[in-house]
Amino acid sequence: MTTTDTGARRRSGDVRPVITDLIDAATVEAIAAEAWVALVGEDEVLVPLPGELPVDIVSSWVDVVGPWTGSVVLTTARSTAEELSRALLRDTAPAVLDDEDVADAFGEIANVVGGNVKAALPGPSALSLPQVGNAPLVRNPADVCRLDLLWRGEPVAISVQGALPPLPGTTPTRKNEVS
Amino acid sequence: MRALVIDDSRAMRRIVTGILTGFGYEVRDAEHGRAALDVLDEGWLPDLATIDWNMPVMDGLQFVSAVRANPAWRSMTMMMVTSESEHTQIVRALAAGAHEYVIKPFTADAIRDKLALLGLLPQEVSL
């Protein structure tokens, strides 16, 4: 007796969660708000209002590898990243912050936000060291939880985005709008 | 009292150093576990080590295990200070020999409370 492979069994086994199945924007916002208060300053708030990111932006991110694999990405203007770094370092900030200082401090904020996002996801998962530069591309627009916020009136985007392309027959890939 | 701050982030080393210096600690720092072991090998033995988890070269868990393997360093209290906040990770660190665990983000008050629990807060620092 012959059988026909319709692909149904393979497709059902290929189902994988997208980030919005696992965490909601309110949880990511709460994690970011707590990180901001502790790292940036007690009176520092993130306002959930969209702002237009300028051309000259920088991103910091950590990768999460586990049942869900992707990145937790912070993106803001370079000038805002420098201001954030100075706020984080407070009175320990050197008179002149060099690029390495900014990358280090902005990366540490991504590390703290990303580590706590990872803890809210099904595990076990591994967390990468933070990276700073041009944000990784969004591989699957359906696998993104993005927040647009303002800090001191300046836009800050937080994107929890999957690293894997959509499965065949689902949403097509497009480039990351914030990179 | 002496503290060794181990974190690959220069910013975080500055922040933790600032907190501990404020509590009266003499502080040295290291950017990963291997560099921290070099400090211990010099004979500079701290009362407290604050240890990040994810670092290049040698991570925090490997550092804790290395310290536990050397009886000469048993007197040092090891406090993980990390963004690894999953329960399983906390259990792993404590099982490896860490004494306390602080999750980033933290406040100076949180560090002070942990030090008080460990009996490592100088008496002149009020709770």
mmCIF file of C-alpha atoms in Angstrom:
data_model
loop_
_atom_site.group_PDB
_atom_site.id
_atom_site.type_symbol
_atom_site.label_atom_id
_atom_site.label_comp_id
_atom_site.label_asym_id
_atom_site.label_seq_id
_atom_site.Cartn_x
_atom_site.Cartn_y
_atom_site.Cartn_z
ATOM 1 C CA MET A 1 0.000 0.000 0.000
ATOM 2 C CA THR A 2 1.391 3.373 -0.931
ATOM 3 C CA THR A 3 0.874 6.548 1.058
ATOM 4 C CA THR A 4 1.166 10.122 -0.036
ATOM 5 C CA ASP A 5 3.244 12.550 1.968
ATOM 6 C CA THR A 6 1.010 15.578 2.201
ATOM 7 C CA GLY A 7 3.492 17.394 4.420
ATOM 8 C CA ALA A 8 0.903 17.728 7.172
ATOM 9 C CA ARG A 9 2.863 15.761 9.754
ATOM 10 C CA ARG A 10 6.092 17.596 8.983
ATOM 11 C CA ARG A 11 4.381 20.975 9.160
ATOM 12 C CA SER A 12 2.725 20.224 12.486
ATOM 13 C CA GLY A 13 6.101 19.200 13.897
ATOM 14 C CA ASP A 14 7.699 22.395 12.580
ATOM 15 C CA VAL A 15 5.439 24.715 14.551
ATOM 16 C CA ARG A 16 7.526 26.997 16.719
ATOM 17 C CA PRO A 17 6.384 29.827 18.924
ATOM 18 C CA VAL A 18 6.774 33.445 17.928
ATOM 19 C CA ILE A 19 7.723 35.950 20.574
ATOM 20 C CA THR A 20 4.202 37.345 20.999
ATOM 21 C CA ASP A 21 3.060 33.848 22.035
ATOM 22 C CA LEU A 22 5.586 33.972 24.881
ATOM 23 C CA ILE A 23 5.774 37.520 26.188
ATOM 24 C CA ASP A 24 3.659 40.629 25.786
ATOM 25 C CA ALA A 25 4.673 44.230 25.275
ATOM 26 C CA ALA A 26 3.552 45.188 28.786
ATOM 27 C CA THR A 27 6.006 42.699 30.325
ATOM 28 C CA VAL A 28 8.891 43.939 28.182
ATOM 29 C CA GLU A 29 7.982 47.520 29.084
ATOM 30 C CA ALA A 30 7.920 46.665 32.807
ATOM 31 C CA ILE A 31 11.356 45.007 32.527
ATOM 32 C CA ALA A 32 12.768 48.020 30.698
ATOM 33 C CA ALA A 33 11.221 50.448 33.185
ATOM 34 C CA GLU A 34 12.784 48.605 36.122
ATOM 35 C CA ALA A 35 16.169 48.553 34.401
ATOM 36 C CA TRP A 36 15.941 52.260 33.680
ATOM 37 C CA VAL A 37 15.148 53.199 37.260
ATOM 38 C CA ALA A 38 17.949 51.038 38.668
ATOM 39 C CA LEU A 39 20.616 51.757 36.058
ATOM 40 C CA VAL A 40 19.872 55.183 34.658
ATOM 41 C CA GLY A 41 18.366 56.886 37.696
ATOM 42 C CA GLU A 42 15.518 56.803 40.181
ATOM 43 C CA ASP A 43 13.590 59.564 38.443
ATOM 44 C CA GLU A 44 14.192 58.298 34.935
ATOM 45 C CA VAL A 45 11.084 57.101 33.157
ATOM 46 C CA LEU A 46 10.381 55.586 29.793
ATOM 47 C CA VAL A 47 7.256 57.070 28.287
ATOM 48 C CA PRO A 48 5.308 54.743 25.987
ATOM 49 C CA LEU A 49 4.998 57.206 23.123
ATOM 50 C CA PRO A 50 6.503 56.765 19.676
ATOM 51 C CA GLY A 51 9.154 59.169 18.472
ATOM 52 C CA GLU A 52 10.915 59.337 15.152
ATOM 53 C CA LEU A 53 14.403 57.878 15.288
ATOM 54 C CA PRO A 54 16.993 60.057 13.569
ATOM 55 C CA VAL A 55 19.294 58.833 10.813
ATOM 56 C CA ASP A 56 22.331 58.520 13.090
ATOM 57 C CA ILE A 57 21.327 55.651 15.357
ATOM 58 C CA VAL A 58 23.081 52.898 17.245
ATOM 59 C CA SER A 59 21.814 49.607 18.613
ATOM 60 C CA SER A 60 22.900 47.367 21.439
ATOM 61 C CA TRP A 61 21.636 43.840 21.798
ATOM 62 C CA VAL A 62 22.027 40.422 23.320
ATOM 63 C CA ASP A 63 21.085 37.147 21.686
ATOM 64 C CA VAL A 64 18.913 34.563 23.380
ATOM 65 C CA VAL A 65 19.320 30.948 22.257
ATOM 66 C CA GLY A 66 16.847 28.372 23.471
ATOM 67 C CA PRO A 67 13.300 27.215 22.767
ATOM 68 C CA TRP A 68 12.898 30.715 21.310
ATOM 69 C CA THR A 69 15.935 32.140 19.570
ATOM 70 C CA GLY A 70 16.376 35.802 18.800
ATOM 71 C CA SER A 71 17.707 39.107 20.034
ATOM 72 C CA VAL A 72 16.713 41.816 22.477
ATOM 73 C CA VAL A 73 17.667 45.047 20.736
ATOM 74 C CA LEU A 74 17.783 48.628 22.010
ATOM 75 C CA THR A 75 18.036 51.338 19.367
ATOM 76 C CA THR A 76 18.403 55.068 19.847
ATOM 77 C CA ALA A 77 20.248 58.109 18.529
ATOM 78 C CA ARG A 78 23.998 58.068 19.110
ATOM 79 C CA SER A 79 23.668 61.244 21.144
ATOM 80 C CA THR A 80 20.987 59.613 23.313
ATOM 81 C CA ALA A 81 23.161 56.519 23.799
ATOM 82 C CA GLU A 82 25.927 58.824 25.048
ATOM 83 C CA GLU A 83 23.513 60.593 27.383
ATOM 84 C CA LEU A 84 22.281 57.223 28.669
ATOM 85 C CA SER A 85 25.859 56.115 29.294
ATOM 86 C CA ARG A 86 26.628 59.266 31.238
ATOM 87 C CA ALA A 87 23.465 58.801 33.315
ATOM 88 C CA LEU A 88 24.364 55.174 34.023
ATOM 89 C CA LEU A 89 27.895 56.050 35.140
ATOM 90 C CA ARG A 90 26.721 59.037 37.192
ATOM 91 C CA ASP A 91 29.584 60.536 39.168
ATOM 92 C CA THR A 92 31.970 57.809 38.007
ATOM 93 C CA ALA A 93 31.717 59.007 34.384
ATOM 94 C CA PRO A 94 34.947 60.341 32.924
ATOM 95 C CA ALA A 95 34.937 63.961 31.749
ATOM 96 C CA VAL A 96 35.015 62.786 28.149
ATOM 97 C CA LEU A 97 33.180 59.618 27.178
ATOM 98 C CA ASP A 98 34.853 57.824 24.316
ATOM 99 C CA ASP A 99 33.103 55.463 21.901
ATOM 100 C CA GLU A 100 34.215 52.477 23.945
ATOM 101 C CA ASP A 101 32.650 53.904 27.109
ATOM 102 C CA VAL A 102 29.361 54.430 25.289
ATOM 103 C CA ALA A 103 29.399 50.988 23.676
ATOM 104 C CA ASP A 104 30.178 49.382 27.016
ATOM 105 C CA ALA A 105 27.469 51.209 28.982
ATOM 106 C CA PHE A 106 24.786 51.000 26.264
ATOM 107 C CA GLY A 107 25.627 47.315 25.836
ATOM 108 C CA GLU A 108 25.236 46.725 29.556
ATOM 109 C CA ILE A 109 21.722 48.187 29.456
ATOM 110 C CA ALA A 110 20.842 45.710 26.676
ATOM 111 C CA ASN A 111 22.417 42.947 28.762
ATOM 112 C CA VAL A 112 20.258 43.740 31.777
ATOM 113 C CA VAL A 113 17.034 44.136 29.785
ATOM 114 C CA GLY A 114 17.821 41.045 27.711
ATOM 115 C CA GLY A 115 18.686 38.910 30.713
ATOM 116 C CA ASN A 116 15.369 39.675 32.327
ATOM 117 C CA VAL A 117 13.455 39.122 29.083
ATOM 118 C CA LYS A 118 15.185 35.743 28.794
ATOM 119 C CA ALA A 119 14.044 34.854 32.303
ATOM 120 C CA ALA A 120 10.441 35.500 31.262
ATOM 121 C CA LEU A 121 10.712 33.099 28.316
ATOM 122 C CA PRO A 122 10.522 29.319 28.432
ATOM 123 C CA GLY A 123 13.963 27.932 29.159
ATOM 124 C CA PRO A 124 16.601 26.862 29.438
ATOM 125 C CA SER A 125 18.162 29.499 27.231
ATOM 126 C CA ALA A 126 21.626 30.943 26.833
ATOM 127 C CA LEU A 127 22.425 34.645 26.747
ATOM 128 C CA SER A 128 25.196 36.089 24.583
ATOM 129 C CA LEU A 129 27.563 38.870 25.499
ATOM 130 C CA PRO A 130 26.186 42.270 24.460
ATOM 131 C CA GLN A 131 27.003 43.677 21.042
ATOM 132 C CA VAL A 132 26.793 47.236 19.776
ATOM 133 C CA GLY A 133 26.430 48.452 16.213
ATOM 134 C CA ASN A 134 23.846 47.989 13.487
ATOM 135 C CA ALA A 135 20.888 45.980 14.727
ATOM 136 C CA PRO A 136 20.394 42.454 13.461
ATOM 137 C CA LEU A 137 17.824 42.191 10.703
ATOM 138 C CA VAL A 138 14.269 41.213 11.454
ATOM 139 C CA ARG A 139 13.984 37.792 9.835
ATOM 140 C CA ASN A 140 10.321 37.241 10.535
ATOM 141 C CA PRO A 141 8.029 40.258 10.966
ATOM 142 C CA ALA A 142 5.545 38.030 12.808
ATOM 143 C CA ASP A 143 8.193 37.188 15.412
ATOM 144 C CA VAL A 144 8.738 40.673 16.817
ATOM 145 C CA CYS A 145 7.612 42.450 19.966
ATOM 146 C CA ARG A 146 8.551 46.091 19.548
ATOM 147 C CA LEU A 147 8.169 49.026 21.911
ATOM 148 C CA ASP A 148 8.577 52.642 20.913
ATOM 149 C CA LEU A 149 9.369 54.785 23.913
ATOM 150 C CA LEU A 150 10.665 58.188 24.855
ATOM 151 C CA TRP A 151 13.410 58.891 27.371
ATOM 152 C CA ARG A 152 13.937 62.560 28.199
ATOM 153 C CA GLY A 153 11.921 63.240 25.051
ATOM 154 C CA GLU A 154 14.247 61.190 22.840
ATOM 155 C CA PRO A 155 13.088 58.045 21.038
ATOM 156 C CA VAL A 156 14.266 54.649 22.235
ATOM 157 C CA ALA A 157 13.072 51.473 20.487
ATOM 158 C CA ILE A 158 13.175 48.075 22.169
ATOM 159 C CA SER A 159 12.697 45.102 19.894
ATOM 160 C CA VAL A 160 12.507 41.477 20.954
ATOM 161 C CA GLN A 161 12.896 39.790 17.591
ATOM 162 C CA GLY A 162 13.273 36.254 16.374
ATOM 163 C CA ALA A 163 16.450 35.192 14.597
ATOM 164 C CA LEU A 164 14.821 32.613 12.361
ATOM 165 C CA PRO A 165 13.079 33.219 9.043
ATOM 166 C CA PRO A 166 9.413 32.377 8.762
ATOM 167 C CA LEU A 167 8.553 28.798 7.997
ATOM 168 C CA PRO A 168 7.623 28.098 4.357
ATOM 169 C CA GLY A 169 4.156 29.303 3.549
ATOM 170 C CA THR A 170 4.103 31.978 6.250
ATOM 171 C CA THR A 171 5.006 35.665 6.360
ATOM 172 C CA PRO A 172 7.801 36.851 4.018
ATOM 173 C CA THR A 173 11.078 38.337 5.311
ATOM 174 C CA ARG A 174 11.694 42.058 5.294
ATOM 175 C CA LYS A 175 14.446 44.314 6.531
ATOM 176 C CA ASN A 176 14.496 45.707 10.042
ATOM 177 C CA GLU A 177 12.963 49.153 10.024
ATOM 178 C CA VAL A 178 15.156 50.383 12.862
ATOM 179 C CA SER A 179 18.538 49.235 11.529
ATOM 180 C CA MET B 1 37.662 45.109 54.063
ATOM 181 C CA ARG B 2 38.612 44.195 50.529
ATOM 182 C CA ALA B 3 36.449 43.446 47.509
ATOM 183 C CA LEU B 4 37.216 42.172 44.035
ATOM 184 C CA VAL B 5 34.698 43.298 41.404
ATOM 185 C CA ILE B 6 34.588 40.985 38.382
ATOM 186 C CA ASP B 7 32.584 42.108 35.374
ATOM 187 C CA ASP B 8 33.371 42.469 31.683
ATOM 188 C CA SER B 9 31.447 45.744 31.572
ATOM 189 C CA ARG B 10 33.645 48.664 32.527
ATOM 190 C CA ALA B 11 30.513 50.661 33.375
ATOM 191 C CA MET B 12 29.260 47.990 35.750
ATOM 192 C CA ARG B 13 32.687 47.684 37.380
ATOM 193 C CA ARG B 14 32.643 51.429 38.004
ATOM 194 C CA ILE B 15 29.131 51.297 39.470
ATOM 195 C CA VAL B 16 29.788 48.363 41.799
ATOM 196 C CA THR B 17 33.162 49.786 42.780
ATOM 197 C CA GLY B 18 31.493 53.105 43.613
ATOM 198 C CA ILE B 19 28.936 51.368 45.832
ATOM 199 C CA LEU B 20 31.493 49.258 47.681
ATOM 200 C CA THR B 21 33.942 52.124 48.100
ATOM 201 C CA GLY B 22 31.075 54.065 49.660
ATOM 202 C CA PHE B 23 30.726 51.252 52.182
ATOM 203 C CA GLY B 24 34.399 51.554 53.050
ATOM 204 C CA TYR B 25 35.790 48.730 50.941
ATOM 205 C CA GLU B 26 39.199 48.721 49.324
ATOM 206 C CA VAL B 27 38.351 47.560 45.805
ATOM 207 C CA ARG B 28 40.193 46.017 42.891
ATOM 208 C CA ASP B 29 38.521 44.886 39.683
ATOM 209 C CA ALA B 30 38.941 42.369 36.909
ATOM 210 C CA GLU B 31 37.310 42.082 33.502
ATOM 211 C CA HIS B 32 36.820 38.315 33.539
ATOM 212 C CA GLY B 33 37.337 35.275 35.724
ATOM 213 C CA ARG B 34 40.849 34.534 34.493
ATOM 214 C CA ALA B 35 42.037 38.057 35.320
ATOM 215 C CA ALA B 36 40.408 37.712 38.740
ATOM 216 C CA LEU B 37 42.289 34.462 39.393
ATOM 217 C CA ASP B 38 45.488 36.318 38.501
ATOM 218 C CA VAL B 39 44.701 38.847 41.246
ATOM 219 C CA LEU B 40 44.182 36.027 43.750
ATOM 220 C CA ASP B 41 47.384 34.336 42.595
ATOM 221 C CA GLU B 42 49.233 37.556 43.433
ATOM 222 C CA GLY B 43 48.185 36.970 47.027
ATOM 223 C CA TRP B 44 45.598 39.775 47.137
ATOM 224 C CA LEU B 45 42.766 37.865 48.827
ATOM 225 C CA PRO B 46 39.536 39.843 49.235
ATOM 226 C CA ASP B 47 36.785 39.338 51.800
ATOM 227 C CA LEU B 48 34.219 39.614 49.012
ATOM 228 C CA ALA B 49 34.100 38.965 45.278
ATOM 229 C CA THR B 50 31.196 40.252 43.185
ATOM 230 C CA ILE B 51 30.960 38.144 40.060
ATOM 231 C CA ASP B 52 29.167 38.651 36.766
ATOM 232 C CA TRP B 53 28.049 35.467 35.021
ATOM 233 C CA ASN B 54 28.518 36.065 31.299
ATOM 234 C CA MET B 55 32.064 37.169 30.584
ATOM 235 C CA PRO B 56 34.625 36.320 27.898
ATOM 236 C CA VAL B 57 37.705 34.146 28.605
ATOM 237 C CA MET B 58 36.363 32.728 31.887
ATOM 238 C CA ASP B 59 32.760 33.142 32.996
ATOM 239 C CA GLY B 60 31.524 33.646 36.527
ATOM 240 C CA LEU B 61 30.498 30.065 37.126
ATOM 241 C CA GLN B 62 33.927 28.788 36.063
ATOM 242 C CA PHE B 63 35.528 31.334 38.389
ATOM 243 C CA VAL B 64 33.407 30.188 41.340
ATOM 244 C CA SER B 65 34.363 26.562 40.663
ATOM 245 C CA ALA B 66 38.058 27.468 40.406
ATOM 246 C CA VAL B 67 37.953 29.324 43.717
ATOM 247 C CA ARG B 68 36.163 26.453 45.432
ATOM 248 C CA ALA B 69 38.875 24.069 44.215
ATOM 249 C CA ASN B 70 41.557 26.014 46.092
ATOM 250 C CA PRO B 71 41.362 25.665 49.902
ATOM 251 C CA ALA B 72 43.534 28.779 50.327
ATOM 252 C CA TRP B 73 40.692 30.915 48.981
ATOM 253 C CA ARG B 74 37.886 29.414 51.075
ATOM 254 C CA SER B 75 37.542 32.516 53.264
ATOM 255 C CA MET B 76 36.385 34.657 50.348
ATOM 256 C CA THR B 77 32.653 35.297 50.078
ATOM 257 C CA MET B 78 31.350 35.104 46.524
ATOM 258 C CA MET B 79 28.327 37.080 45.429
ATOM 259 C CA MET B 80 27.018 36.682 41.891
ATOM 260 C CA VAL B 81 25.853 40.008 40.431
ATOM 261 C CA THR B 82 24.302 39.162 37.103
ATOM 262 C CA SER B 83 21.401 39.593 34.715
ATOM 263 C CA GLU B 84 20.964 35.789 34.681
ATOM 264 C CA SER B 85 17.755 35.763 36.675
ATOM 265 C CA GLU B 86 16.280 32.324 35.976
ATOM 266 C CA HIS B 87 15.756 30.142 39.049
ATOM 267 C CA THR B 88 17.760 27.298 37.504
ATOM 268 C CA GLN B 89 20.745 29.594 37.024
ATOM 269 C CA ILE B 90 20.571 30.805 40.625
ATOM 270 C CA VAL B 91 20.527 27.203 41.824
ATOM 271 C CA ARG B 92 23.513 26.348 39.581
ATOM 272 C CA ALA B 93 25.560 29.232 40.966
ATOM 273 C CA LEU B 94 24.753 28.431 44.593
ATOM 274 C CA ALA B 95 25.460 24.735 43.980
ATOM 275 C CA ALA B 96 28.852 25.651 42.503
ATOM 276 C CA GLY B 97 29.726 27.513 45.662
ATOM 277 C CA ALA B 98 28.480 31.092 45.396
ATOM 278 C CA HIS B 99 27.177 32.468 48.698
ATOM 279 C CA GLU B 100 24.725 35.089 47.443
ATOM 280 C CA TYR B 101 23.007 36.139 44.259
ATOM 281 C CA VAL B 102 22.024 39.646 43.161
ATOM 282 C CA ILE B 103 20.056 40.118 39.972
ATOM 283 C CA LYS B 104 20.764 43.089 37.718
ATOM 284 C CA PRO B 105 19.335 45.657 37.756
ATOM 285 C CA PHE B 106 20.087 46.269 41.416
ATOM 286 C CA THR B 107 20.228 49.243 43.728
ATOM 287 C CA ALA B 108 22.913 50.215 46.221
ATOM 288 C CA ASP B 109 20.380 49.368 48.939
ATOM 289 C CA ALA B 110 20.072 45.805 47.585
ATOM 290 C CA ILE B 111 23.835 45.343 47.736
ATOM 291 C CA ARG B 112 23.938 46.818 51.243
ATOM 292 C CA ASP B 113 21.178 44.446 52.425
ATOM 293 C CA LYS B 114 22.980 41.411 51.013
ATOM 294 C CA LEU B 115 26.258 42.458 52.629
ATOM 295 C CA ALA B 116 24.481 42.901 55.948
ATOM 296 C CA LEU B 117 23.052 39.375 55.669
ATOM 297 C CA LEU B 118 26.547 38.075 54.965
ATOM 298 C CA GLY B 119 28.039 39.998 57.881
ATOM 299 C CA LEU B 120 30.197 41.940 55.452
ATOM 300 C CA LEU B 121 28.833 45.421 56.037
ATOM 301 C CA PRO B 122 31.226 47.593 58.011
ATOM 302 C CA GLN B 123 29.619 48.624 61.305
ATOM 303 C CA GLU B 124 29.807 52.308 60.496
ATOM 304 C CA VAL B 125 27.423 51.790 57.543
ATOM 305 C CA SER B 126 23.870 52.081 58.816
ATOM 306 C CA LEU B 127 21.048 49.941 57.502
#
